[in-house]
Coordinates of C-alpha atoms and ligand atoms in Angstrom, one line a residue:
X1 CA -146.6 34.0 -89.7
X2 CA -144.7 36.8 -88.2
X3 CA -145.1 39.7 -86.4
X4 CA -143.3 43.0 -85.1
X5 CA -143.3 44.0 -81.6
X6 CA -142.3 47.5 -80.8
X7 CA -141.3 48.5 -77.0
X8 CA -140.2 52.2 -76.7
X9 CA -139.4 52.2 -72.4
X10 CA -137.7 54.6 -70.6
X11 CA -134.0 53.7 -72.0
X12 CA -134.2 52.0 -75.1
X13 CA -136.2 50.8 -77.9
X14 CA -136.7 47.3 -78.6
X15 CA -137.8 45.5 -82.0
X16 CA -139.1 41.8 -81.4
X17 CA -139.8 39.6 -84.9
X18 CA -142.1 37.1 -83.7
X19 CA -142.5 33.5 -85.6
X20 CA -145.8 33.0 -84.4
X21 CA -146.3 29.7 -85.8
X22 CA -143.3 28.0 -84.8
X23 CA -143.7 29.9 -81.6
X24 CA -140.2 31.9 -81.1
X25 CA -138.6 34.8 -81.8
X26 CA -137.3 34.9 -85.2
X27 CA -135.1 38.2 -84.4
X28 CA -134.4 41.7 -81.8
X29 CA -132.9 44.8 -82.0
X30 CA -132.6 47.7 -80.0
X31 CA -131.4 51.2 -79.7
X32 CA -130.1 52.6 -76.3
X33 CA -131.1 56.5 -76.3
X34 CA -128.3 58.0 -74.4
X35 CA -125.7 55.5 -76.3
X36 CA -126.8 55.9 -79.6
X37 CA -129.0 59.2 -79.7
X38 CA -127.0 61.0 -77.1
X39 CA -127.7 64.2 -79.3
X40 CA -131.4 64.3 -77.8
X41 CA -129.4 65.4 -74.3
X42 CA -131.4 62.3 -72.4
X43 CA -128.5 60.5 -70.9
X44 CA -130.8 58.0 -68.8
X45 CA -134.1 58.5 -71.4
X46 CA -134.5 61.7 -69.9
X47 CA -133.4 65.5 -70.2
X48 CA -131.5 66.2 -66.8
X49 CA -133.1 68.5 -64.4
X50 CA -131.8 69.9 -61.6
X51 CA -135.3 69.8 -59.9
X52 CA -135.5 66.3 -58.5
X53 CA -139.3 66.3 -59.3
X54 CA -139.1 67.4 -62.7
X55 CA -138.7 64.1 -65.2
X56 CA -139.4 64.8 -69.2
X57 CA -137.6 63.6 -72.4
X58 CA -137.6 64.7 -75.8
X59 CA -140.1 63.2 -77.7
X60 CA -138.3 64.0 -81.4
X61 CA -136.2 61.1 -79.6
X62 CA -138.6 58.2 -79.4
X63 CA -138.8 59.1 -83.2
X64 CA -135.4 59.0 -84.1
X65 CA -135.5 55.8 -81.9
X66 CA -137.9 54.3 -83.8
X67 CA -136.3 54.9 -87.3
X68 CA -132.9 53.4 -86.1
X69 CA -134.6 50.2 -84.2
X70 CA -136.3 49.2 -88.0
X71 CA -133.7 50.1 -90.1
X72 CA -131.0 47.5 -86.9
X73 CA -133.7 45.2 -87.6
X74 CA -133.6 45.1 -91.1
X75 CA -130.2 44.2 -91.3
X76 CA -131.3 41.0 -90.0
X77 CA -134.3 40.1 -91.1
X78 CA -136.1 39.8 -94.2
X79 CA -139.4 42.4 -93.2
X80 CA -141.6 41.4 -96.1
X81 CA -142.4 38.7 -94.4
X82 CA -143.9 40.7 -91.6
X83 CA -147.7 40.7 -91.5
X84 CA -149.0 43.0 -88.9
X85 CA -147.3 45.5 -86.2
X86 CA -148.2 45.9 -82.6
X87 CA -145.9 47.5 -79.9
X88 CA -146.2 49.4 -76.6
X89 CA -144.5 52.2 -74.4
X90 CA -143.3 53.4 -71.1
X91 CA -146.6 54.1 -69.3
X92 CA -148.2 57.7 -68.5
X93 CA -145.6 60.1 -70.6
X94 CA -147.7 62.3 -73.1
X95 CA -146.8 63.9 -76.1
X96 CA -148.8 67.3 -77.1
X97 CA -149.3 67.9 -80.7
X98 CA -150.2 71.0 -82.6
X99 CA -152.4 71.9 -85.8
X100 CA -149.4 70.5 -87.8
X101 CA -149.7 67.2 -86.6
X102 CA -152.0 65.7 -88.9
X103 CA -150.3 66.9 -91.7
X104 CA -147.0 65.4 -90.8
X105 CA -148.8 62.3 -90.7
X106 CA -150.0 62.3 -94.1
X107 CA -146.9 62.3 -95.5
X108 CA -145.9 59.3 -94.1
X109 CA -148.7 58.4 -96.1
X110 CA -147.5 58.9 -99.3
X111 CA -146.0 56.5 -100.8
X112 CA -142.0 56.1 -100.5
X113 CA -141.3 56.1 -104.5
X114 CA -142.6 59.7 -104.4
X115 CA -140.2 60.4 -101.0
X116 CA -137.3 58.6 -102.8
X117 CA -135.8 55.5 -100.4
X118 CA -133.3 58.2 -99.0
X119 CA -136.2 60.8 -98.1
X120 CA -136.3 62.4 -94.8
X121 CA -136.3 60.9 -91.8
X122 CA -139.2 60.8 -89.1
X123 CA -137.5 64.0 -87.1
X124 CA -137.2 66.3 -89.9
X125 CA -141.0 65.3 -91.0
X126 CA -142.1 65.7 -87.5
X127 CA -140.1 68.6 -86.8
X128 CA -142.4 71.7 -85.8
X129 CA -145.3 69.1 -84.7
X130 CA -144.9 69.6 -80.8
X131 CA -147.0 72.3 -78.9
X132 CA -144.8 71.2 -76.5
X133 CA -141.1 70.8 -76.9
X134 CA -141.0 68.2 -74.0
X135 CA -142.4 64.9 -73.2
X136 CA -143.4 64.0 -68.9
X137 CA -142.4 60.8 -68.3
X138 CA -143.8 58.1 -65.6
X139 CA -140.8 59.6 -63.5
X140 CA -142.2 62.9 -62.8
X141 CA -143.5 63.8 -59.7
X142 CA -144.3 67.0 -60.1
X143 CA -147.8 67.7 -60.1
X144 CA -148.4 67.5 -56.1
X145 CA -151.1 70.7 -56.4
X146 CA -153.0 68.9 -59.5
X147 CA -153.3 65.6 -57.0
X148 CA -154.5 67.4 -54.3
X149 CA -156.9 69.6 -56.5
X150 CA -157.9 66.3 -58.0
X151 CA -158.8 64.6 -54.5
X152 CA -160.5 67.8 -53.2
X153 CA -163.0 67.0 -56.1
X154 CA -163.7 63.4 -56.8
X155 CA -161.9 62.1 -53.3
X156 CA -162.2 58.2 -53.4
X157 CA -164.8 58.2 -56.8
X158 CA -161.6 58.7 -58.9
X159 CA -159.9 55.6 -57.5
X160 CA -163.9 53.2 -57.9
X161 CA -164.4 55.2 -61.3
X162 CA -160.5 54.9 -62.8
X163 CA -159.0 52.2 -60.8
X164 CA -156.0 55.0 -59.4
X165 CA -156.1 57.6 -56.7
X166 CA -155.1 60.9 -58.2
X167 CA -150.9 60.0 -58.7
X168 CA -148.3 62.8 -59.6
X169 CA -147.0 60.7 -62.6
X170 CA -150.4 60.1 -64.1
X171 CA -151.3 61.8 -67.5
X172 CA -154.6 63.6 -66.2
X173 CA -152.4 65.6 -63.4
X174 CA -149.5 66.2 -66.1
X175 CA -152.3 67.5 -68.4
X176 CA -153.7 69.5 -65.5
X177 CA -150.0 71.4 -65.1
X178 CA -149.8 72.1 -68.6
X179 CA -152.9 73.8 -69.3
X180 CA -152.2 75.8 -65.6
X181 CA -148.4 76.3 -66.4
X182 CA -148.9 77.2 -70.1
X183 CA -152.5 78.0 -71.3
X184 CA -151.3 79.2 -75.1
X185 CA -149.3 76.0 -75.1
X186 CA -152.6 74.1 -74.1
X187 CA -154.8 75.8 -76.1
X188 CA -152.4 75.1 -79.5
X189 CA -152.6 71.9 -78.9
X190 CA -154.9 69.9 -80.8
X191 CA -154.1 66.2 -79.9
X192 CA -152.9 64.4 -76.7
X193 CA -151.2 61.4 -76.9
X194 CA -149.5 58.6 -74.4
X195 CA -146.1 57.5 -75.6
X196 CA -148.0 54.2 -76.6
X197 CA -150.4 55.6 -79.0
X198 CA -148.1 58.6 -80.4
X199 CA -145.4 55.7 -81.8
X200 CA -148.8 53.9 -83.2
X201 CA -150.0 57.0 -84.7
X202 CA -146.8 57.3 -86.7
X203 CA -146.7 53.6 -88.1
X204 CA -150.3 54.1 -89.0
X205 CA -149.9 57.6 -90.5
X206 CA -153.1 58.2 -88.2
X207 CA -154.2 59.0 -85.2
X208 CA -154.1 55.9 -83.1
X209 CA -156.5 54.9 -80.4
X210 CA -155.5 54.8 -76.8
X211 CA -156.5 51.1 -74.9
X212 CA -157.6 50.6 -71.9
X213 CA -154.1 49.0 -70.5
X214 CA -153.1 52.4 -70.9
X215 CA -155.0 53.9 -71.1
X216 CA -156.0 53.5 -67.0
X217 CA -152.9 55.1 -66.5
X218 CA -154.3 58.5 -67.1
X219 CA -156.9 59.2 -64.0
X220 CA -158.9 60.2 -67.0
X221 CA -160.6 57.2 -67.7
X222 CA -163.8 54.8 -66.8
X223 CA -162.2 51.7 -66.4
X224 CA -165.9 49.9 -65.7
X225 CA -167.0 51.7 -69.4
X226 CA -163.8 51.6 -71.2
X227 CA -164.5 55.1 -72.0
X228 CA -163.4 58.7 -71.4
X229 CA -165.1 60.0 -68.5
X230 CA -166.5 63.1 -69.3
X231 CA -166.8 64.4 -66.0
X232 CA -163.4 63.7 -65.1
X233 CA -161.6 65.0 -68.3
X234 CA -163.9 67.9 -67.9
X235 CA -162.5 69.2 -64.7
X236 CA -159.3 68.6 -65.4
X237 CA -158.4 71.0 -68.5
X238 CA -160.8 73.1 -70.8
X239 CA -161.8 70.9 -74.1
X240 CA -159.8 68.5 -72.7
X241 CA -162.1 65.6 -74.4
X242 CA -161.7 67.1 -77.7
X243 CA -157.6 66.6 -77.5
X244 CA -158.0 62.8 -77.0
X245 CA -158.0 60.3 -79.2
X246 CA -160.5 56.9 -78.8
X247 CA -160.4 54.5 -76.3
X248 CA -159.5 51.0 -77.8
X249 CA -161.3 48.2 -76.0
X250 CA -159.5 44.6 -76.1
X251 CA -159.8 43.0 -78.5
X252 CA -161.5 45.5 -80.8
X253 CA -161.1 45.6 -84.7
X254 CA -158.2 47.8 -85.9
X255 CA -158.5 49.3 -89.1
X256 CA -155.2 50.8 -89.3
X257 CA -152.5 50.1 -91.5
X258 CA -148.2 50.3 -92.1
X259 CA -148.2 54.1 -93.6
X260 CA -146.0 53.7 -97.0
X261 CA -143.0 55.8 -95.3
X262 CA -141.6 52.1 -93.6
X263 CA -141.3 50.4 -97.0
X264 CA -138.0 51.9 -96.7
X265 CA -137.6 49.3 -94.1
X266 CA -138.8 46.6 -96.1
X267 CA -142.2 46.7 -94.4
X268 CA -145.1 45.9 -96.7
X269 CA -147.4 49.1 -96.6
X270 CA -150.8 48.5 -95.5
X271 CA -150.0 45.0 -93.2
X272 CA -152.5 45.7 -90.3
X273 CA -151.1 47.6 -86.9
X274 CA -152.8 46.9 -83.7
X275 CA -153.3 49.7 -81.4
X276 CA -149.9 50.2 -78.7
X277 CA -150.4 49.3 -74.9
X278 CA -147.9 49.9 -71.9
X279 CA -145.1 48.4 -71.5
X280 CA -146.6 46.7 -68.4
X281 CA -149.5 45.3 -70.1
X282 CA -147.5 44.0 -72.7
X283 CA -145.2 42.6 -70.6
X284 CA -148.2 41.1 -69.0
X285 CA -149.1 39.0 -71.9
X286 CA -145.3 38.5 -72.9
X287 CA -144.8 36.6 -69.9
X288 CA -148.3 34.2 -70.2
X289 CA -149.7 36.0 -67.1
X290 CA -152.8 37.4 -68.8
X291 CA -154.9 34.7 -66.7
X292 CA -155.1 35.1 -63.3
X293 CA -152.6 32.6 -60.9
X294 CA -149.2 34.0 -61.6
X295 CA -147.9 37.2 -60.3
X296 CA -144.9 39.0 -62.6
X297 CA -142.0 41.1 -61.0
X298 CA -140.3 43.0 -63.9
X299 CA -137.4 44.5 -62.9
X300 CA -136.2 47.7 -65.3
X301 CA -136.1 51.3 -64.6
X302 CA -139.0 50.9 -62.9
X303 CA -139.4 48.1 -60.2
X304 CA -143.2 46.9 -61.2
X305 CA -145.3 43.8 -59.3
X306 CA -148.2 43.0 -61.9
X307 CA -151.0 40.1 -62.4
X308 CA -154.0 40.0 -64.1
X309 CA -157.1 40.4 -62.0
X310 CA -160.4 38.5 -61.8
X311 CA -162.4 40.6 -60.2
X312 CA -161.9 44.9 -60.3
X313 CA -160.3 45.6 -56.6
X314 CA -158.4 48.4 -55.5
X315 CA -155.5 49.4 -53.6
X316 CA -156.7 50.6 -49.8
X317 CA -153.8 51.9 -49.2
X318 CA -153.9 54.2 -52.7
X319 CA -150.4 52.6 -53.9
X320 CA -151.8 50.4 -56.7
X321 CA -153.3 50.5 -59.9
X322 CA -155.9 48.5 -62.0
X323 CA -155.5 48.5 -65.5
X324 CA -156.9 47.0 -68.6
X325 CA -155.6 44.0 -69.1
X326 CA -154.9 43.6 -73.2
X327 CA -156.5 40.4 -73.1
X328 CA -159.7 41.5 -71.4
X329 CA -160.7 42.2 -67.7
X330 CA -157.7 43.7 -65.6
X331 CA -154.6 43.8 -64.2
X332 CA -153.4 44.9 -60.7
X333 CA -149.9 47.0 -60.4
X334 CA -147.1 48.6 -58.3
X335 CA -144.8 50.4 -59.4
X336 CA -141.5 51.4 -57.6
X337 CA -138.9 54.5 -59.1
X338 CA -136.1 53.6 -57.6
X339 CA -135.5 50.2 -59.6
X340 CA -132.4 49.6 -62.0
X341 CA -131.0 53.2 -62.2
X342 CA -130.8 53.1 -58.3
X343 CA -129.0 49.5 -58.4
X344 CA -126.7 50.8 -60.7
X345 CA -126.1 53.7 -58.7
X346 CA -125.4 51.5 -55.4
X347 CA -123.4 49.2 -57.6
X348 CA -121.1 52.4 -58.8
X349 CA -121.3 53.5 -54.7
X350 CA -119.9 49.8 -53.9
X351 CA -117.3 49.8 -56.6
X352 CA -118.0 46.3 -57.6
X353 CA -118.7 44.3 -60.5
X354 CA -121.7 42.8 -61.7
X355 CA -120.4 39.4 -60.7
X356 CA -120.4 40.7 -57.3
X357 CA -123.2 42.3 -57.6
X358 CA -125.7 39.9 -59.2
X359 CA -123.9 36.8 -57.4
X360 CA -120.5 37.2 -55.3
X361 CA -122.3 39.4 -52.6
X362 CA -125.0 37.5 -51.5
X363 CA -122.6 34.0 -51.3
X364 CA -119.9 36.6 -48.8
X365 CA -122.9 37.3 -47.0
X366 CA -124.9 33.9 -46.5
X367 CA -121.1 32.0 -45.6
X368 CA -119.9 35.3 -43.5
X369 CA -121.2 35.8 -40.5
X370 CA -122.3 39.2 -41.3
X371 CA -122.1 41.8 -38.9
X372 CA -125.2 42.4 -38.9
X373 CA -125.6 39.6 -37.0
X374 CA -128.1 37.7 -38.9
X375 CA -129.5 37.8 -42.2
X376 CA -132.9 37.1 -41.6
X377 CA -132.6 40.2 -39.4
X378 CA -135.6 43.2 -39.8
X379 CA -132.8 45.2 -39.2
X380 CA -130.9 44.0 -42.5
X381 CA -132.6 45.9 -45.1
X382 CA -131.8 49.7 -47.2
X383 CA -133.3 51.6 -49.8
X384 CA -132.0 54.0 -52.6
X385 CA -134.2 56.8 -52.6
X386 CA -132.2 58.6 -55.5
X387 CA -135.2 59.5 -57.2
X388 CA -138.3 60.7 -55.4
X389 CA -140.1 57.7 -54.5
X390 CA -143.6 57.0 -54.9
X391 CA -144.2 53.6 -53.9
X392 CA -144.2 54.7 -50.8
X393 CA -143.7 58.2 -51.2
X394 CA -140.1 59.2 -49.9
X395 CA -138.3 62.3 -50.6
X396 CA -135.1 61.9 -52.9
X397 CA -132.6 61.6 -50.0
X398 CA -130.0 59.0 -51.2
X399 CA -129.6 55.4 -49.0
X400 CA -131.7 54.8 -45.7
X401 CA -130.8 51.9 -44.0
X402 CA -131.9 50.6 -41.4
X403 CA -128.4 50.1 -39.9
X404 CA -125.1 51.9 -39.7
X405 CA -124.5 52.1 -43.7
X406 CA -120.9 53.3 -43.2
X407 CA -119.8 50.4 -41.2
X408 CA -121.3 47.9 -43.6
X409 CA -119.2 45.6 -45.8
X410 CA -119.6 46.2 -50.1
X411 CA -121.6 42.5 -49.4
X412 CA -123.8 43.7 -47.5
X413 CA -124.3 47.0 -48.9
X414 CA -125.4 44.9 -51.8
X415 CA -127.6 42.3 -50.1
X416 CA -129.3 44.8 -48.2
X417 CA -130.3 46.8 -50.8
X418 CA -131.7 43.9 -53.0
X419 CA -133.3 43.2 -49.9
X420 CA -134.5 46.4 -49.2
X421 CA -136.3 46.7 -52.8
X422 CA -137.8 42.9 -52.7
X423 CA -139.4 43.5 -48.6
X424 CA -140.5 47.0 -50.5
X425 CA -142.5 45.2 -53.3
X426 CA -144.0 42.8 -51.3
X427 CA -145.4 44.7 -48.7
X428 CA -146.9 47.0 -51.2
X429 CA -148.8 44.2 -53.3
X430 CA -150.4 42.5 -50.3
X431 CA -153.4 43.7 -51.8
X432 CA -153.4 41.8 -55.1
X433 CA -153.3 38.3 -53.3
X434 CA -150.5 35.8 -52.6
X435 CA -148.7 33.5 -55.7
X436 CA -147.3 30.2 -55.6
X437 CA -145.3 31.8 -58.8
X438 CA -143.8 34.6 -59.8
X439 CA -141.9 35.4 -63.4
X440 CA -139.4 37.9 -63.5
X441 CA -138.5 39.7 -65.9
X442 CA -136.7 42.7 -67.3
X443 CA -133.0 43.3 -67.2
X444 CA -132.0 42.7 -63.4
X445 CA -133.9 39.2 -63.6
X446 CA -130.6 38.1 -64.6
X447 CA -129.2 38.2 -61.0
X448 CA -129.7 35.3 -59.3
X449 CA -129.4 37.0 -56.0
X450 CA -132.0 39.1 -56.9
X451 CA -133.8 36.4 -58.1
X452 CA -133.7 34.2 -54.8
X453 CA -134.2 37.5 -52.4
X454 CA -137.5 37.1 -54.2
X455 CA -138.0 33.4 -53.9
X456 CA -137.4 34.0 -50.0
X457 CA -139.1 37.2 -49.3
X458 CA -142.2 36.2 -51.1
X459 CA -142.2 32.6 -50.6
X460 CA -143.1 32.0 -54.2
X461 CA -141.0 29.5 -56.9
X462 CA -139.5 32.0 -59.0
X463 CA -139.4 31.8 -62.7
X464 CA -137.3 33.4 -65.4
X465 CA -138.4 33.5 -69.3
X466 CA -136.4 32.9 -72.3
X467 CA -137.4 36.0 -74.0
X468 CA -135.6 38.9 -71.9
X469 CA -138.2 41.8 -73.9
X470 CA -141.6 40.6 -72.5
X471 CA -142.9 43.6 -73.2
X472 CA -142.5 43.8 -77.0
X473 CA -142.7 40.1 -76.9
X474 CA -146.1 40.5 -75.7
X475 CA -147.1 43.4 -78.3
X476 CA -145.6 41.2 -81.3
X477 CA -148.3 38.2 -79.4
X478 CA -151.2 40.8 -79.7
X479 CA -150.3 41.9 -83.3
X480 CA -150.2 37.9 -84.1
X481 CA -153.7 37.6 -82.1
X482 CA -155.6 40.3 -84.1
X483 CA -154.8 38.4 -87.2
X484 CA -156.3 35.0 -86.2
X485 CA -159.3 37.2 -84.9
Ligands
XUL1 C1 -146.0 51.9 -64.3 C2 -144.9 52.9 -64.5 C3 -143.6 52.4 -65.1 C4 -143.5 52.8 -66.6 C5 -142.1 52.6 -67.2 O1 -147.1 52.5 -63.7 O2 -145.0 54.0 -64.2 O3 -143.5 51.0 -65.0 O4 -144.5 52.1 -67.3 O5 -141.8 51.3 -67.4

C-alpha cells in the first residue's frame, strides 16, 4: 500500500510516496518557491518587506507549488497506485477566502475529461478567490496591540484554555489585525483557513477540517475540548466562528476524497484524504516521537524543540506551546526564527563553505587554542537576531555575541553561533523535561557540528533519520494509518 505525503513549509514543497507495507519511501519530490516560482516575488517563501515585523507570502504560490510538486512526482512514480493523501503545512499562516471560494472548489470537482488533461491550472481556477491578496506567515510579528489586547482579556485563561499565551505569530492575533486593519476585507470573507487545511481543501474539492495539531496554533482553540472556543473566537473578530471550518479530532473518520482535477496527475479520484496537520506535528510522527521519551530538534527555517506530552503542561515562562499531537494527547514546542535563514546568513558573513561550516570550523576550533580562551567558556556563544526573535523576544538587530565579534576567527564565528542557537533551545525547553535522546531533523541535521553542539549542550545521544522530510514522512504515515482504521 502506498501513500502521499504533502509538506508545504516555509520554502519549498515536498511530495513523499510512502510504501507502507515494505516500510520505505517508495519516492520525493519538491519544488523550491523562490527557485522555481520566483514569479510569486517570495525569494525566501515570503514577499519582502521592508518592515522587519511584517512576514506574508502569496498564497496563489502554495498552489502553483502544489501543481508542480505532483506533476515532479509523477515523472517518477506510477500514482495509481496511490491509495489515500495526507499532508501538512508551515504552522499559523492563514489564508482568507471570499464568496467565490466554494465555487472554485467545485470545479476541481468535475471530472478531468470535461476540463480536458491540459485544462487550467490551480492558479487560474483559484484566481479571484482571496479576500485577501496575502497570506501571514509563522514569521510575522506584527500583531503586538492584538497580544496585548488579548492578555488584557483572558490573561493566563488563554494559555490553561489553548495551551499558548497570546503570541504575535498566532492565527487569532493575525485574524484580530485584519478585521481592525481592513473591516470590508474581513467582512468579504467567508472562510478562514491555516496553510494546512487550505492545501487539504483543494485536494478534497472541499472545505477541509482544521486538527487539533494545528489547530492549537491559533489562540482560538480549547485544546482540553478539541473545539472552537466560543468565547475566545468571539472577542477576537465579529462572526468570527462562522469563518472557520471544523475541528478534526485525531484520529477521526475522514470522508473526503481526491477531487477529479488530480487525475491529471495520475491520482485515482475519490482515494480517501486525511485532514493536513503542521508541519511540526507531522514531523512529530515522521520521526517515531508520537510517544512520550524522545525529544525532536528539527532544524529548518525555523529552529523547533518538540516531544509529545503525557500529561497537558505549560510553559511558565509563556515561550512554549502545547499542541495536539496527531496521534492523540499532546505535544510540547519551541519555536526559534532565527534558524537556517540566519545560518545561512552568518555562513555568507563568514565567507565559507559548507564544509567549513557544517564540519572544518568546529575541528579549527576544538585543536586551536581559540582565543577565546576556552571553548566550554559562557563567554563563547552569539546569536543572529536577523529576524525579530521570538523565542526570547529580541529585536532584529543582526549578531550579539557575547564577545568581541570583530576580533573573532571565521571558526569561531561559526562555532559560536551554532553554539549560540543550541544553549538558546535548551534553555527554553527546560520546561518539557530532560531526554536521554534527541532526533534531529530538517535540513541543517546534516552538520555534524551542529549535531554534536547538541549532543554536548544537551547531554542527550543524538540521533539522525534516514528520511530527511519527517514532516511529510509523517503525513504520508497518517494517510497510511486512516486506511487500516
Ligand atoms: C511553529 C512555527 C514554525 C512553523 C514553520 O510554531 O512557527 O515551526 O511551523 O515551520
Amino acid at each position: 500500500m502506498y501513500t502521499l505525503g504533502i509538506d508545504s513549509s516555509t520554502q519549498s514543497v515536498k511530495a513523499l510516496v510512502w510504501d507502507a507495507d515494505a516500510h520505505k519511501v517508495a519516492a520525493t519530490a519538491s519544488v523550491n518557491f523562490g527557485r522555481e516560482l520566483a514569479e510569486f516575488g517570495c525569494p525566501d517563501g515570503f514577499l519582502p518587506n521592508d518592515d522587519v515585523l511584517v512576514r506574508q507570502a502569496n498564497p496563489a504560490m502554495w498552489l502553483a507549488g502544489l501543481d508542480r510538486v505532483l506533476a515532479k512526482l509523477q515523472a517518477e512514480f506510477d500514482m495509481s497506485k496511490i491509495a489515500a493523501v495526507g499532508g501538512d503545512g508551515q504552522q499559523h499562516g492563514s489564508v482568507y477566502l471570499n464568496d467565490a471560494w466554494s465555487a472554485a472548489l467545485g470545479k476541481l470537482r468535475v471530472g478531468s475529461s470535461e476540463f480536458g488533461v491540459v485544462g487550467e491550472g490551480l492558479v487560474d481556477i483559484f484566481a479571484g478567490v482571496f479576500a485577501r491578496p496575502v497570506a501571514p506567515i509563522w514569521m510575522d510579528s506584527s500583531t503586538g496591540s492584538q497580544v496585548a489586547a488579548l492578555d488584557a482579556r483572558f490573561g493566563d485563561a488563554l494559555r490553561a484554555r489553548t495551551g499558548s499565551p497570546a503570541i504575535e505569530r498566532f492565527t487569532g492575533p493575525q485574524i484580530m489585525k485584519f478585521a481592525a486593519d481592513d473591516p470590508a476585507g474581513y467582512a468579504s470573507t467567508v472562510r478562514i483557513h491555516l496553510v494546512s487545511s487550505f492545501l487539504c481543501s483543494v485536494l478534497a474539492g472541499a472545505d477541509a477540517p482544521i486538527d487539533t495539531g494545528d489547530g492549537a496554533g491559533m489562540n482560538l482553540m480549547d485544546l482540553g475540548r478539541g473545539a472552537w472556543d466560543e468565547e475566545i473566537c468571539g472577542f477576537a473578530a465579529p462572526g468570527l466562528l462562522e469563518k472557520l471550518p471544523k475541528v478534526a479530532r485525531p484520529g477521526e473518520r475522514s470522508r473526503m476524497g481526491l477531487a477529479p482535477y488530480f487525475e491529471r496527475y495520475g491520482l485515482r479520484a475519490g482515494i480517501p484524504v486525511v485532514p493536513f496537520t503542521g508541519d511540526n506535528p507531522a514531523s512529530l510522527v515522521g520521526t517515531g516521537a508520537d510517544r512520550p521519551g524522545v525529544a525532536v530538534v528539527s532544524l529548518g527555517t525555523s529552529d523547533v524543540f518538540f516531544a509529545a506530552m503525557d500529561t497537558f503542561r505549560t510553559d511558565p515562562a509563556g515561550y512554549g506551546h502545547v499542541f495536539g499531537n496527531p496521534s492523540g494527547g499532546f505535544m510540547s514546542l519551541a519555536c526559534v526564527k532565527n534558524g537556517s535563514l540566519a545560518r545561512e546568513k552568518v555562513r555568507a558573513l563568514v565567507g565559507c563553505d559548507y564544509a567549513f561550516f557544517d564540519e572544518g570550523a568546529f575541528e579549527e576550533v576544538s585543536n586551536a587554542n581559540s582565543q577565546l580562551t576556552t571553548y566550554n567558556s559562557k563567554l563563547f556563544r552569539a546569536f543572529p537576531y536577523f529576524e525579530s526573535e521570538i523565542t526570547p523576544v529580541h529585536p532584529a538587530t543582526g549578531i550579539e555575541a557575547a564577545f568581541d565579534w570583530d576580533k573573532a576567527s571565521a571558526a569561531e564565528k561559526v562555532v559560536s553561533v551554532i553554539r549560540g542557537q543550541v544553549l538558546n533551545l535548551y534553555e527554553r525547553t527546560r520546561w518539557i523535561g530532560s531526554f536521554d535522546t534527541i532526533r534531529v531533523t530538517g535540513g541543517a541535521s546534516r552538520s555534524r557540528g551542529i549535531r554534536d553542539t547538541i549532543a554536548d549542550v544537551f547531554g542527550a545521544r543524538v540521533e539522525t533519520l534516514d528520511v530527511a522530510d519527517s514532516a511529510a514522512l509523517g503525513a504520508a504515515m497518517l494517510a497510511a494509518r486512516a486506511l487500516r482504521a
